[in-house]
Amino acid sequence: MNSILNRMSPTITNMIRMDHTHVVSAFHQYQRDTPERVKKGLADNICLALEVHAQLEEEIFYPAMREVAPGDEALEKSKPEHDEMRSLIARLRALQPHDAAFDQTVFDLMRTVLHHVADEETQILPKAERLLAGQLSEMGARMTRRRLQLIGPRSGELAGSMARSMSSGTLLAAAGALAAAGGLLLARRTHGANDESWHSQHAGR
């Protein structure tokens, strides 16, 4: 299992970039006039993704970076920025989308995250790729294993937030795609059954 993860996992730096892309994309979908159900789903998804991402970085990535770049200014700012995110996440989790402070708290969190992402992607990750080049794949596999451990107990929370974060139009499109796929599968099965019937009827001729 470990050897498979080592081969299939992205490097730790690319995994961190993918986490950033996911969260920033969710922020871009959030608007003041977004339906409350979708707002709640997006906010919950963002909060969960950030909580897991921050813990993974603090357990695996930052300790390795401190060994090879002790006293790095951008790295030293990262943990306090995570703490600020956690404070905003706690505030957001205590609110509902109809609360006056909900939108502003999401936007405050977005600003904090974007600043943090900019520092990591322009300074910390390129430095990691220079100083930890031989370890990045193994660290990526470690992060994958730890992510599965962290997400597992919260899989229901993740599924619920993902479902709520989809707009009604997206849900209809997904339902339509599923229906079309189901119809295609049924047609293939019917066609296959007809072919078998034809062959059985004509096999002796």
Short mmCIF file of C-alpha atoms in Angstrom, two decimals, residues 29-122:
data_model
loop_
_atom_site.label_atom_id
_atom_site.label_comp_id
_atom_site.label_asym_id
_atom_site.label_seq_id
_atom_site.Cartn_x
_atom_site.Cartn_y
_atom_site.Cartn_z
CA GLN A 29 -18.23 30.84 -6.14
CA TYR A 30 -19.38 32.74 -3.05
CA GLN A 31 -21.37 35.93 -3.73
CA ARG A 32 -23.56 38.12 -1.50
CA ASP A 33 -26.63 37.15 -3.53
CA THR A 34 -25.85 33.41 -3.50
CA PRO A 35 -28.76 31.36 -2.05
CA GLU A 36 -28.36 30.76 1.68
CA ARG A 37 -28.22 26.95 1.32
CA VAL A 38 -25.36 27.27 -1.17
CA LYS A 39 -23.59 29.86 1.01
CA LYS A 40 -23.71 27.48 3.95
CA GLY A 41 -22.38 24.59 1.87
CA LEU A 42 -19.53 26.65 0.41
CA ALA A 43 -18.58 28.06 3.81
CA ASP A 44 -18.62 24.62 5.47
CA ASN A 45 -16.57 23.13 2.64
CA ILE A 46 -14.03 25.96 2.85
CA CYS A 47 -13.75 25.65 6.64
CA LEU A 48 -13.23 21.88 6.55
CA ALA A 49 -10.68 22.10 3.72
CA LEU A 50 -8.71 24.79 5.56
CA GLU A 51 -8.76 22.92 8.87
CA VAL A 52 -7.39 19.75 7.29
CA HIS A 53 -4.90 21.65 5.12
CA ALA A 54 -3.50 23.63 8.06
CA GLN A 55 -3.10 20.53 10.21
CA LEU A 56 -1.32 18.66 7.42
CA GLU A 57 1.10 21.52 6.85
CA GLU A 58 1.83 21.91 10.57
CA GLU A 59 2.40 18.19 11.12
CA ILE A 60 4.41 17.35 7.99
CA PHE A 61 5.48 20.28 5.84
CA TYR A 62 6.50 23.05 8.24
CA PRO A 63 8.72 20.87 10.49
CA ALA A 64 10.66 19.66 7.44
CA MET A 65 11.04 23.23 6.18
CA ARG A 66 12.25 24.50 9.56
CA GLU A 67 15.04 21.94 9.47
CA VAL A 68 16.37 23.19 6.13
CA ALA A 69 15.41 26.88 6.41
CA PRO A 70 15.53 27.82 10.11
CA GLY A 71 14.35 31.34 10.84
CA ASP A 72 12.77 31.84 7.41
CA GLU A 73 10.54 34.92 7.73
CA ALA A 74 7.70 33.72 5.50
CA LEU A 75 7.67 30.34 7.23
CA GLU A 76 7.58 31.92 10.68
CA LYS A 77 4.45 33.88 9.67
CA SER A 78 2.61 30.79 8.49
CA LYS A 79 1.52 29.34 11.85
CA PRO A 80 0.13 32.68 13.14
CA GLU A 81 -1.77 33.01 9.84
CA HIS A 82 -3.22 29.55 10.39
CA ASP A 83 -4.28 30.62 13.87
CA GLU A 84 -6.00 33.68 12.43
CA MET A 85 -7.82 31.45 9.95
CA ARG A 86 -8.95 29.16 12.77
CA SER A 87 -10.29 32.14 14.69
CA LEU A 88 -12.31 33.27 11.66
CA ILE A 89 -13.50 29.70 11.03
CA ALA A 90 -14.75 29.43 14.63
CA ARG A 91 -16.60 32.72 14.23
CA LEU A 92 -18.08 31.60 10.91
CA ARG A 93 -19.22 28.24 12.29
CA ALA A 94 -21.15 30.09 15.01
CA LEU A 95 -23.10 32.09 12.41
CA GLN A 96 -25.86 31.27 9.92
CA PRO A 97 -26.08 32.61 6.36
CA HIS A 98 -28.94 34.96 7.31
CA ASP A 99 -26.81 36.61 10.03
CA ALA A 100 -25.57 40.07 9.12
CA ALA A 101 -21.94 39.17 9.88
CA PHE A 102 -21.84 35.95 7.84
CA ASP A 103 -20.83 37.46 4.48
CA GLN A 104 -18.23 39.75 6.01
CA THR A 105 -16.66 36.88 7.97
CA VAL A 106 -16.38 34.82 4.78
CA PHE A 107 -14.72 37.76 3.00
CA ASP A 108 -12.35 38.35 5.95
CA LEU A 109 -11.39 34.69 5.80
CA MET A 110 -10.88 34.94 2.05
CA ARG A 111 -8.51 37.89 2.41
CA THR A 112 -6.47 36.07 5.07
CA VAL A 113 -6.29 32.91 2.97
CA LEU A 114 -5.31 34.74 -0.24
CA HIS A 115 -2.48 36.53 1.57
CA HIS A 116 -1.30 33.23 3.04
CA VAL A 117 -1.50 31.46 -0.33
CA ALA A 118 0.48 34.22 -2.02
CA ASP A 119 3.31 33.91 0.52
CA GLU A 120 3.41 30.12 0.25
CA GLU A 121 3.27 29.92 -3.52
CA THR A 122 5.79 32.69 -4.23
#
